[in-house]
Each structure stands twice: as C-alpha cells, then as structure tokens.
C-alpha positions as a LaTeX table, in Angstrom:
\begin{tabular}{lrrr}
\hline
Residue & $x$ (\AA) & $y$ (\AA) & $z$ (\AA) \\
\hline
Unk1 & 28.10 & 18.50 & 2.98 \\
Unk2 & 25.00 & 15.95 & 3.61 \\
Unk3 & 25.27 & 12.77 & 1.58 \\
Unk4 & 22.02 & 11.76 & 2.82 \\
Unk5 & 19.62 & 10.16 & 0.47 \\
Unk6 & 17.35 & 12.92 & $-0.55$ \\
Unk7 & 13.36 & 12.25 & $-0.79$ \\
Unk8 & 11.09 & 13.79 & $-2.45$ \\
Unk9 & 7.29 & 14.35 & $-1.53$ \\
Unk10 & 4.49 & 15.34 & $-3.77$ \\
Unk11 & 0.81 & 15.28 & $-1.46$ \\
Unk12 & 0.98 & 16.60 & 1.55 \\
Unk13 & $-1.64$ & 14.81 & 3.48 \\
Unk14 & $-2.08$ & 12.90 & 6.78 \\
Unk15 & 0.05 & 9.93 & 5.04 \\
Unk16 & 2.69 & 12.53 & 3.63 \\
Unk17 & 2.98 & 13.51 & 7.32 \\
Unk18 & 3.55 & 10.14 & 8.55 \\
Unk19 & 5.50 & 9.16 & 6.26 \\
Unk20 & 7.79 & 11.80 & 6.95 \\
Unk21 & 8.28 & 11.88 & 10.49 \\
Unk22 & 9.06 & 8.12 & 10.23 \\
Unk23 & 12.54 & 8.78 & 7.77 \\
Unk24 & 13.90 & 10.34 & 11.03 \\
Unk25 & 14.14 & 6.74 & 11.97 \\
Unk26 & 16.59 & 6.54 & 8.92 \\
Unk27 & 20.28 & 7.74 & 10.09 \\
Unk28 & 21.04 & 8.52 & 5.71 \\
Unk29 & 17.49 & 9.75 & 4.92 \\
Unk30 & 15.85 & 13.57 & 4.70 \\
Unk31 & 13.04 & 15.29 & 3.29 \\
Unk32 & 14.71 & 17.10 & 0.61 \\
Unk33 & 11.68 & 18.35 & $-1.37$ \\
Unk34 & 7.67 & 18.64 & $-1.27$ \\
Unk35 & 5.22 & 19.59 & $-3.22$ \\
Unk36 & 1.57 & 21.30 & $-3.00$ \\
Unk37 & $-0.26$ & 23.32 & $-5.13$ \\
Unk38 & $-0.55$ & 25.27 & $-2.56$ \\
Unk39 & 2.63 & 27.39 & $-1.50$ \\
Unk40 & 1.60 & 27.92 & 2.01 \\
Unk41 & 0.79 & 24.54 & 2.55 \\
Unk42 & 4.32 & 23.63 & 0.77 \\
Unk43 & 6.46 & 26.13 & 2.96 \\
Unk44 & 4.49 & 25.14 & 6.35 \\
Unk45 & 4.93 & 21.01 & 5.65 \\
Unk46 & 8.51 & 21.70 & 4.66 \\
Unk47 & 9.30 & 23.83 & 7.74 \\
Unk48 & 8.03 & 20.65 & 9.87 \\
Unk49 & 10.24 & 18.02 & 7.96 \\
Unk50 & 13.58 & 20.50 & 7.24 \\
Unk51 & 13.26 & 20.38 & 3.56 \\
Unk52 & 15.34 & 22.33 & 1.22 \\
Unk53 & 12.79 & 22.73 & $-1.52$ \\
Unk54 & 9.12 & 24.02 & $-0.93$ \\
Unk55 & 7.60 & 24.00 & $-4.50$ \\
Unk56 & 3.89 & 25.52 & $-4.97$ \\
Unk57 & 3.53 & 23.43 & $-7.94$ \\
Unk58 & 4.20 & 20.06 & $-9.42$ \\
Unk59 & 6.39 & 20.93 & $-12.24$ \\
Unk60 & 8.99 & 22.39 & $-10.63$ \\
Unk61 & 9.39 & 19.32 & $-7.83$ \\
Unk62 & 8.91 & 16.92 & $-10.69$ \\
Unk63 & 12.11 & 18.94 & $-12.54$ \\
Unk64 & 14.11 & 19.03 & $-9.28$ \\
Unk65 & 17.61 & 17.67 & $-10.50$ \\
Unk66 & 18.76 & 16.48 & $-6.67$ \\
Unk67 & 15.82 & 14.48 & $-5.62$ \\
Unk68 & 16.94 & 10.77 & $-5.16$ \\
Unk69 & 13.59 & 9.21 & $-4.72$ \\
Unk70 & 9.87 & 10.28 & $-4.68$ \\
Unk71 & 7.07 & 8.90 & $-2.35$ \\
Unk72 & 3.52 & 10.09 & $-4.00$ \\
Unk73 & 0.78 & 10.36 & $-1.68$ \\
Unk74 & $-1.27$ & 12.21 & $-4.18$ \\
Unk75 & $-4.93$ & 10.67 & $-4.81$ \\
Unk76 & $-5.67$ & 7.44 & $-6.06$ \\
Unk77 & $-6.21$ & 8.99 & $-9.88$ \\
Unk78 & $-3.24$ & 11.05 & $-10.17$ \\
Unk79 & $-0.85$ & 8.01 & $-9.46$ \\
Unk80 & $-0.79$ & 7.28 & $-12.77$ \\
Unk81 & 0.17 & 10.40 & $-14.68$ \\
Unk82 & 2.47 & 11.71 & $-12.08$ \\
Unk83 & 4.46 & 8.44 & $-11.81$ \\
Unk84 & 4.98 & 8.27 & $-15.61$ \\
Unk85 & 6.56 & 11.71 & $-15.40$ \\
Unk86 & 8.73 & 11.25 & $-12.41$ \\
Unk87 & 10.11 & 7.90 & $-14.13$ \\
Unk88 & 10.20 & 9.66 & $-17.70$ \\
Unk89 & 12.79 & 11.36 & $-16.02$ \\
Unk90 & 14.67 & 8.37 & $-14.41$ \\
Unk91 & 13.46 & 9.16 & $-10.99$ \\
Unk92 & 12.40 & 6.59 & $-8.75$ \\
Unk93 & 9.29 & 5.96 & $-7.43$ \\
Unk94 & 7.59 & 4.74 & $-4.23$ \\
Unk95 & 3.65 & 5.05 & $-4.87$ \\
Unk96 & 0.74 & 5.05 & $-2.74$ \\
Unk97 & $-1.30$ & 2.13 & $-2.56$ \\
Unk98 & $-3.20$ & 1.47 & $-4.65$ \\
Unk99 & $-0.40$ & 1.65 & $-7.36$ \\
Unk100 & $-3.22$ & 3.04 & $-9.96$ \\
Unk101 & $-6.99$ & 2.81 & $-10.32$ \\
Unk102 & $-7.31$ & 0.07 & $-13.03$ \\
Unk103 & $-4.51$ & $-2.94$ & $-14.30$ \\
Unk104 & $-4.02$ & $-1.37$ & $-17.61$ \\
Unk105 & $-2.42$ & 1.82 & $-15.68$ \\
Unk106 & $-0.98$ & $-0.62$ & $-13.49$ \\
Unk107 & 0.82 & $-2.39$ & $-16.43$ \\
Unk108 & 1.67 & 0.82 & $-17.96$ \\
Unk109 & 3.74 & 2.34 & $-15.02$ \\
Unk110 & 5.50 & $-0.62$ & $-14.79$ \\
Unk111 & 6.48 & $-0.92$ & $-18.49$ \\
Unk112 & 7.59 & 2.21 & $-18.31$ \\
Unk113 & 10.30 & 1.92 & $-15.11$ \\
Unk114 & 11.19 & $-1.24$ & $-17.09$ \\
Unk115 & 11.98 & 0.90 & $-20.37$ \\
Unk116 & 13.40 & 3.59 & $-18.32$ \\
Unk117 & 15.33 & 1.16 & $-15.93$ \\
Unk118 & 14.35 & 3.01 & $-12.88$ \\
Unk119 & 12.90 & 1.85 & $-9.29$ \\
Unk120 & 9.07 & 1.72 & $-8.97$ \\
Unk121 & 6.91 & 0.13 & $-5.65$ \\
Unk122 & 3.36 & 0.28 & $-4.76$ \\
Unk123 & 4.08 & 1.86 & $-1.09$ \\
Unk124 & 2.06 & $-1.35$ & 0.65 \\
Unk125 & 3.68 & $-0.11$ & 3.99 \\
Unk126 & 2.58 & $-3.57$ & 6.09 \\
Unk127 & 4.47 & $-5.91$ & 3.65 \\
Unk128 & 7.83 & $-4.42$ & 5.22 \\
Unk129 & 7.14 & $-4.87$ & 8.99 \\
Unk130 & 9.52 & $-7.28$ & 11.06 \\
Unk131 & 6.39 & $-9.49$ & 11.81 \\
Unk132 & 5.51 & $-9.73$ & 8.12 \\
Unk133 & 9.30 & $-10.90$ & 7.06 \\
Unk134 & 8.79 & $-13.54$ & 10.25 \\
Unk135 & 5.49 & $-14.48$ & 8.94 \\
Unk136 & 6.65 & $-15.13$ & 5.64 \\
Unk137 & 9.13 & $-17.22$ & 6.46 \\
Unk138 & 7.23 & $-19.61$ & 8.45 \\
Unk139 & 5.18 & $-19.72$ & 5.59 \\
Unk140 & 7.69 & $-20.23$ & 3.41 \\
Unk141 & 9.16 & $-23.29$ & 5.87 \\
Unk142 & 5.96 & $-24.92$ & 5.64 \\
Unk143 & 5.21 & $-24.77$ & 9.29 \\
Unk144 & 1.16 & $-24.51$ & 8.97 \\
Unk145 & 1.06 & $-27.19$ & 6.16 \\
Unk146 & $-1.51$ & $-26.68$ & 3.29 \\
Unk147 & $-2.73$ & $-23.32$ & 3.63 \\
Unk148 & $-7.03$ & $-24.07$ & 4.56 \\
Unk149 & $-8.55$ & $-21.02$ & 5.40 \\
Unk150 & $-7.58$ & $-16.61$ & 5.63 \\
Unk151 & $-10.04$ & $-13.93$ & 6.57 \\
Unk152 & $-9.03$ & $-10.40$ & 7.02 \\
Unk153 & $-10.83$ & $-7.13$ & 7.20 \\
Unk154 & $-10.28$ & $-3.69$ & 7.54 \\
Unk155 & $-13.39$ & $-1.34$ & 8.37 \\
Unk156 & $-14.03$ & 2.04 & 9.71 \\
Unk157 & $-16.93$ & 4.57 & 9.67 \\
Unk158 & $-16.40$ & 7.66 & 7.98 \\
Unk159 & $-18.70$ & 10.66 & 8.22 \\
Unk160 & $-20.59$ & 10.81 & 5.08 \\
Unk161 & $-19.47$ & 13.74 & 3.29 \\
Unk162 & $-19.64$ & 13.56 & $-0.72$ \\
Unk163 & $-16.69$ & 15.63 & $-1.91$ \\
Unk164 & $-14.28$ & 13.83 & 0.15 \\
Unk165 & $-12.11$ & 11.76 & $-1.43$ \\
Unk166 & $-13.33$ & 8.49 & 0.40 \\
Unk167 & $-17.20$ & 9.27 & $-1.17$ \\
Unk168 & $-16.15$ & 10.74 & $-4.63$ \\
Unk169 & $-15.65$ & 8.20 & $-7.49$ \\
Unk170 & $-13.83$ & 10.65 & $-9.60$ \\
Unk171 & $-11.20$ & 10.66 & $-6.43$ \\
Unk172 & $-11.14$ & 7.38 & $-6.63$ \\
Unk173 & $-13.55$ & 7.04 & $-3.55$ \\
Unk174 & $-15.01$ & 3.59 & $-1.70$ \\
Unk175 & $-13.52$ & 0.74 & 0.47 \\
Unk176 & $-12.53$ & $-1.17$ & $-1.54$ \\
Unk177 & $-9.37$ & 1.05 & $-3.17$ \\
Unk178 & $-9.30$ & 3.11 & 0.32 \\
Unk179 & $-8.69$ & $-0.08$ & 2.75 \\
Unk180 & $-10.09$ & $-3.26$ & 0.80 \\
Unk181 & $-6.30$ & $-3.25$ & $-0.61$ \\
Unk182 & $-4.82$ & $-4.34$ & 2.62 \\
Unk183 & $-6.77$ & $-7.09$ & 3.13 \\
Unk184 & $-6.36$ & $-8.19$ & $-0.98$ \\
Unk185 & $-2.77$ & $-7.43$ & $-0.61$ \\
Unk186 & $-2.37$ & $-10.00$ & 2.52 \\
Unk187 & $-4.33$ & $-12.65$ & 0.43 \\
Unk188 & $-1.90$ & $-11.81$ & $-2.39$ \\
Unk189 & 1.14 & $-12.63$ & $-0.41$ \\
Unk190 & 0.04 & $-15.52$ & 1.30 \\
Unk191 & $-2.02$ & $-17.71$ & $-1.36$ \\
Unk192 & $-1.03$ & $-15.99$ & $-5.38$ \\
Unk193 & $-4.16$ & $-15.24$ & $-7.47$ \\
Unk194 & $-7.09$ & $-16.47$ & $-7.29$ \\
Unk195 & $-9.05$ & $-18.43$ & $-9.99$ \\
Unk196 & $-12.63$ & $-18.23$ & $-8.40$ \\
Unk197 & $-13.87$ & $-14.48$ & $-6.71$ \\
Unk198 & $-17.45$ & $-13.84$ & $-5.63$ \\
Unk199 & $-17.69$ & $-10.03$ & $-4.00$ \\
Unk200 & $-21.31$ & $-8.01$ & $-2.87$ \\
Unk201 & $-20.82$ & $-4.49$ & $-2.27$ \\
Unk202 & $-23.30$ & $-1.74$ & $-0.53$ \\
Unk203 & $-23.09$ & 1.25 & $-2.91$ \\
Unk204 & $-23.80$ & 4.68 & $-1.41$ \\
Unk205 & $-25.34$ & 7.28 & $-2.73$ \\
Unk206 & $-21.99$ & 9.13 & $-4.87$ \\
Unk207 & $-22.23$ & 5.24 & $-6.47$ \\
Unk208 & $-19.11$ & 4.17 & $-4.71$ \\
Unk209 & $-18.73$ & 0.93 & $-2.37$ \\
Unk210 & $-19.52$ & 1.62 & 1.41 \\
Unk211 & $-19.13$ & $-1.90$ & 2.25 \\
Unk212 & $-17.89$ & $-4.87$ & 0.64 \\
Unk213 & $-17.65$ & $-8.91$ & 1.13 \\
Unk214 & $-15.39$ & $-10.76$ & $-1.27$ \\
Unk215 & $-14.91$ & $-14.60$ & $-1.11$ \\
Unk216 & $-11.29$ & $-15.38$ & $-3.25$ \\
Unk217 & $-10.77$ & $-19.33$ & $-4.33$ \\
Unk218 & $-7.73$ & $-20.61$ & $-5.11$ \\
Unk219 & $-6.22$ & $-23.57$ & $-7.30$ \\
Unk220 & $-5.12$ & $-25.40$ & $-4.36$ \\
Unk221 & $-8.50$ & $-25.25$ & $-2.64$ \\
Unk222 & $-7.94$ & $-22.71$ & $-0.24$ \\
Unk223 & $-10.22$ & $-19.94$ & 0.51 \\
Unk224 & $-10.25$ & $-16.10$ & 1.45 \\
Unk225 & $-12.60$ & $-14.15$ & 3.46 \\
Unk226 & $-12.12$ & $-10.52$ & 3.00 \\
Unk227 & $-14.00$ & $-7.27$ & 4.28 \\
Unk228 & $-13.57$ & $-4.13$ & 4.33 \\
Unk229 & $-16.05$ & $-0.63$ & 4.54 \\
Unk230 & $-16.18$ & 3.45 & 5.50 \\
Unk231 & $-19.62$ & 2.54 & 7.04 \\
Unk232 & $-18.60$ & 0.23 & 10.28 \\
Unk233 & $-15.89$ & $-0.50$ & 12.11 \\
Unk234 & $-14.51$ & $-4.14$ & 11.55 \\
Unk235 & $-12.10$ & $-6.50$ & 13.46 \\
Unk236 & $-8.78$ & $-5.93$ & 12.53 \\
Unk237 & $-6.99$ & $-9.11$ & 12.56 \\
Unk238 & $-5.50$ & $-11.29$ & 10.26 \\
Unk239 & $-6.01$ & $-15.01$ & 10.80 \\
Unk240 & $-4.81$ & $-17.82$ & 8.63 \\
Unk241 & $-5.47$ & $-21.78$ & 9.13 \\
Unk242 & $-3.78$ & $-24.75$ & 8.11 \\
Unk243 & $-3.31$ & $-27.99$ & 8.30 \\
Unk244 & $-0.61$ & $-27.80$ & 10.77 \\
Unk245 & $-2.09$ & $-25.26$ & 12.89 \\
Unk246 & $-2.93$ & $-21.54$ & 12.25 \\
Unk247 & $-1.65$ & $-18.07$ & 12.61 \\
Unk248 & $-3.22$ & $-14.71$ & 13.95 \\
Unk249 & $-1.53$ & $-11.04$ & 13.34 \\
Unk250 & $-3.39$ & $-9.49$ & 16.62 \\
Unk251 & $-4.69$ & $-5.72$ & 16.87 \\
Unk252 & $-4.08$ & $-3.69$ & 13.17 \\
Unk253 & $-2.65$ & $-6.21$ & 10.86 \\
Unk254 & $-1.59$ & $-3.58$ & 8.37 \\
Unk255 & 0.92 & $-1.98$ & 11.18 \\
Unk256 & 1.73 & $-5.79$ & 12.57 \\
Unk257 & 3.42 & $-6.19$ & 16.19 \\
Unk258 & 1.87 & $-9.50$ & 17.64 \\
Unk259 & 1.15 & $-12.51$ & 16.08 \\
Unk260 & 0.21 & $-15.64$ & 18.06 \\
Unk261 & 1.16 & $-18.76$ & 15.99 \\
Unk262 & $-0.52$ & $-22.15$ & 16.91 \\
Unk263 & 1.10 & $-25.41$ & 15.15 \\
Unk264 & 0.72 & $-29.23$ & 16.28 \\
Unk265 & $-1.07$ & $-27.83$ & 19.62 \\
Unk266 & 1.48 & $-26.00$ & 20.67 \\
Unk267 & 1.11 & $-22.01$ & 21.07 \\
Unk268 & 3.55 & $-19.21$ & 21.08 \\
Unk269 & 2.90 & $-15.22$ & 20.81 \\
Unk270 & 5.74 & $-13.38$ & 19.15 \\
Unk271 & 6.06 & $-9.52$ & 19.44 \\
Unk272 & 8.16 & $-7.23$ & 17.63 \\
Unk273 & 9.40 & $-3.74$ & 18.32 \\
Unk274 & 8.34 & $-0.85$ & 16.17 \\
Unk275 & 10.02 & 2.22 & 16.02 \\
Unk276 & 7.52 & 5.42 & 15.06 \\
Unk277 & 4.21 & 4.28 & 12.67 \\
Unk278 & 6.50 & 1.76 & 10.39 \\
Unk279 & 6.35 & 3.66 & 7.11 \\
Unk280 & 10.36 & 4.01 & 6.91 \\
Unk281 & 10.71 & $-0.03$ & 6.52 \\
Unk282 & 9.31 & 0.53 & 3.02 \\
Unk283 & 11.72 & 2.79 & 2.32 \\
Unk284 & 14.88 & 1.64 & 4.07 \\
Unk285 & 13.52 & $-1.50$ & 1.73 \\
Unk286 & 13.30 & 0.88 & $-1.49$ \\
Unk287 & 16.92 & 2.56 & $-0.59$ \\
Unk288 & 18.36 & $-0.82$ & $-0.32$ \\
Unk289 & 17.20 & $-2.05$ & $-3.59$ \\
Unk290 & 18.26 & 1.36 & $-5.40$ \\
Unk291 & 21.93 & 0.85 & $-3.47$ \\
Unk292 & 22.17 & $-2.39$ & $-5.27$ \\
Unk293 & 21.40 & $-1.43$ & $-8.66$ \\
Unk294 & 18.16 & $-3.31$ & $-8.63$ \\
Unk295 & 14.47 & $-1.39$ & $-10.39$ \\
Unk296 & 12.07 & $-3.65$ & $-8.25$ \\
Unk297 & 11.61 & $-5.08$ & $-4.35$ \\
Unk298 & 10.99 & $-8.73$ & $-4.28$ \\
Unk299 & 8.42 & $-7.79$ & $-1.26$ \\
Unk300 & 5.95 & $-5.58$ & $-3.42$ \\
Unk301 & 6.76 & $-6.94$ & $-6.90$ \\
Unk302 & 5.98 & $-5.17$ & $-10.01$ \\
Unk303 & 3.93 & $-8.74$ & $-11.37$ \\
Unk304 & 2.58 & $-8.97$ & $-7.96$ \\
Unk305 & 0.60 & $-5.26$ & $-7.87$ \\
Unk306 & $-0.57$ & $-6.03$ & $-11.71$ \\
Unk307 & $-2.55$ & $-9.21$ & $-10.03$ \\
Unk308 & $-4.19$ & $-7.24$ & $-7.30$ \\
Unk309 & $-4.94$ & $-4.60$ & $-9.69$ \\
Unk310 & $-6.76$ & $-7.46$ & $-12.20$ \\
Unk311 & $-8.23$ & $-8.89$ & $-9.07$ \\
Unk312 & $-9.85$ & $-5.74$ & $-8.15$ \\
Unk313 & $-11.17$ & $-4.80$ & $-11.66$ \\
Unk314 & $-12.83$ & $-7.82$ & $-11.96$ \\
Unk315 & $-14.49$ & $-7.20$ & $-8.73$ \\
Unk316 & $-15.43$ & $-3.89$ & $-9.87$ \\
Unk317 & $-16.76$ & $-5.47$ & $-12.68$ \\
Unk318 & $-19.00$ & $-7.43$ & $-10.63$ \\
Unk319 & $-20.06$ & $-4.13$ & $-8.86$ \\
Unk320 & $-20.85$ & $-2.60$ & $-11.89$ \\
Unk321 & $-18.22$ & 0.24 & $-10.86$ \\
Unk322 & $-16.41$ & 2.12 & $-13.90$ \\
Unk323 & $-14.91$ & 5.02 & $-12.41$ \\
Unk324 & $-14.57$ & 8.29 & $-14.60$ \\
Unk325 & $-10.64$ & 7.50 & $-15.47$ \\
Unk326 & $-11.22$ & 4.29 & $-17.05$ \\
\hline
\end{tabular}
C-alpha cells in the first residue's frame, strides 16, 4: 500500500497541468484527487496524472476523507469561498496566487487556518526556487549594502477577448492580479511594505487594467519600479541595486535560473539547475512544513500575503477599480 502524500486538485487548467506533472519530481507525492465541474474534463485530467478520484463536482472532492493537501487553481474569485471550506474541514491548503481578490478575504482565510490550526500558502511558485533561497541569503548577509533601487516587470500581450478570465472583472481579470503579483511579491520579499505608492493604469474596455506602472517608497528610502500588462510584452528581469553593488535574476524572474551578482566591482553569474517548470519546490516546501507540525511557511507568510493584498487594494483604489466581489 502507497504511503505517498496524497494531493488534491480542484481547477483543472494550464497551471493545474503544470503543477501536476512537476509532483513527479517528488519521490512521496501523487495526484490523488481532481476536481471539475465537468466529468469529462475530471476523468481525462485524472487519466494524465494517475489519480484515484475523478469528481464532476466540488462537493464531493471537497468531502474526500484521504486527501492530504489541496492546491486550488480555481479563478481568482473563488479562492476565497473554496479555501474556507477545504480548511473548515482541517484540510490544508496551497492557493493560487493571488491568495484572494481583496485584504479583508485575505485576512479572513487566514484567521480561519489559524482557528482551525491547519496549513494555508498563497502558491507564489518563484519564492521557492534554489536561486531565490541564494538570493535571499545574500540579502540577508548584507552583501549589496543599503538596498537603493528594484525594478521588475512582467508583461505579455493577450488577444483581446472579453469573457476570458484575463478581460472579465467579475473573473477577477487585468494585470495587475494576473502577473502584477510577481513583480509586488519580489518587492515584498526584498524591501517589506511600502509607506509611499503612486500607480497609473490603462483600463480597457471590460474596465479592467491592461497596463500598469506603480512606483513603491519605502521607510528606508529605497524605491520600486514595477510593471506589468496583457497588452505588451515587457523585459523580464529582476534587477536590484545597492550600495555595495547590485543583483540581476536574468531571463523569467518568476521561474529564476541565472542571476549575475555584481558587489565591490567584482562580477560573478550563478546558475542553478531546475528540474521540470519548478512548481513542486512549493510543495516539497508545503509537505515539509505539514511534516513538522507547523500551519504556515516562513517563505510565503500568512502576514506577508495580507500586505500585498493591502498594497494592491490601495492601488486599486487609486484606479478606481471595485471589482463585483468586494
């Protein structure tokens, strides 16, 4: 008998997929169960992956006794409600970034793991990366001095098409939650919250943002440049300057291999091997922490994804954005 740990998936899309053919990279890790409301759909992903349990519907994954863990790569709205009832009954979570479509839900999901003293992450996939534990600890050390200056950006163009979920603001649609989070979610890690944030956003014609600029300032004087947009394609790396030199993730920084560090004139480039697309180092991370007893990672902390979440609201705000679920 398998004593693998046994995941469940609820979502079946292109991230559902990826996500699952990565756990192969995890010797103790299957797809147990998955979930679509549509049986075919169900029955065809589960065939792929080898799971056990094809359910047509939600309720019946979400009352699946032998699931161990659940990754939700359901839409940016239904994060909320389905992570309340997956934790309501002690199951633990790893959710889709972003972890919900406003701070109060944010706060709320979190409260409740804490009441219900079970495991909850917001699945930011690029935080677990070799390159990002080797980046933080050269930050950590010090070795760039006061942090100056980071700019990031992630931008693609997407074919305009208004029921999509990328174009729809009751889906939760625009740049800013779709790929504007990886770029927040670097600034996050590296400098805390910021006190000062100035944003302009180009809003489309289904009223979400197409393309955004956001300029975050920070108590100790450093700034962040951050883009991102479904209208263009943008640069992809992730540079950082301080007063000791300066660091650039090369190529995707959100699925980091080569960074090219620069301190006190001297220069090195440091590359790291990555088996498959890299989503199973969030959850050999997640697995690890549930092994040990613990209901949060100290790479994607609960406090942490509250702050982004405030962060983005007030750029909303600025916007003029209210989405229907708020």
């Amino acid at each position: 008998m398998s004593n693998k740990f046994k995941w469940g998936i609820i979502g079946l899309g292109n991230i559902a997929t990826r996500f699952a053919e990565d756990l192969s990279f995890i010797d103790n890790a299957s797809v147990y169960a998955v979930a679509s409301r549509s049986s075919q759909k169900a029955k065809g992903f589960g065939a792929k992956f080898g799971a056990e349990q094809c359910f047509g519907d939600y309720d019946s994954f979400i009352n699946d006794a032998d699931i161990d863990a659940v990754y939700i790569a359901l839409p940016h709205p239904m994060h909320h409600e389905f992570t309340l009832r997956l934790l309501d009954r002690g199951v633990p979570v790893l959710c889709e970034k972003p972890i919900a479509m406003n701070a109060i839900q944010a706060k709320q999901m979190f409260d409740k793991a804490k009441q219900k003293n079970t495991f909850l992450m917001e699945a930011m996939w690029m935080r677990h990366f070799p390159l990002m534990h080797e980046l933080r600890n050269l930050l950590k050390k010090g070795s760039l001095g006061d942090i100056q200056t980071l700019r990031a950006s992630f931008g693609f163009r997407a074919e305009f098409n208004p029921p999509s979920r990328l174009f729809d603001p009751a889906l939760g649609g625009g740049a800013l939650l779709d790929v504007g989070i990886y770029p927040l979610s670097a600034a996050s890690m590296i400098l805390g919250k910021p006190n000062r944030i100035s944003s302009m956003a180009n809003i489309g014609k289904t009223d979400v943002d197409e393309e955004n600029s956001i300029i975050l300032g920070y108590k100790n004087g450093a700034i962040a440049t951050l883009c991102s947009s479904i209208q263009s394609l943008h640069s992809s790396d992730l540079f950082i300057r301080g007063t000791n030199g300066s660091i650039r993730v090369e190529g995707q920084f959100w699925q980091p291999r080569k960074m090219e560090i620069e301190i006190d004139g001297k220069t090195q480039i440091k590359e790291f091997n990555v088996e498959g697309i890299g989503y199973h180092y969030e959850a050999s991370a997640m697995m690890e922490c549930i092994s040990k007893g613990q209901v949060q990672c100290d790479v994607m902390p609960w406090a942490e994804s509250i702050s982004i979440m405030e962060t983005i609201d007030q750029i909303k705000n600025q916007w003029g954005l209210v989405y229907p679920c708020e």
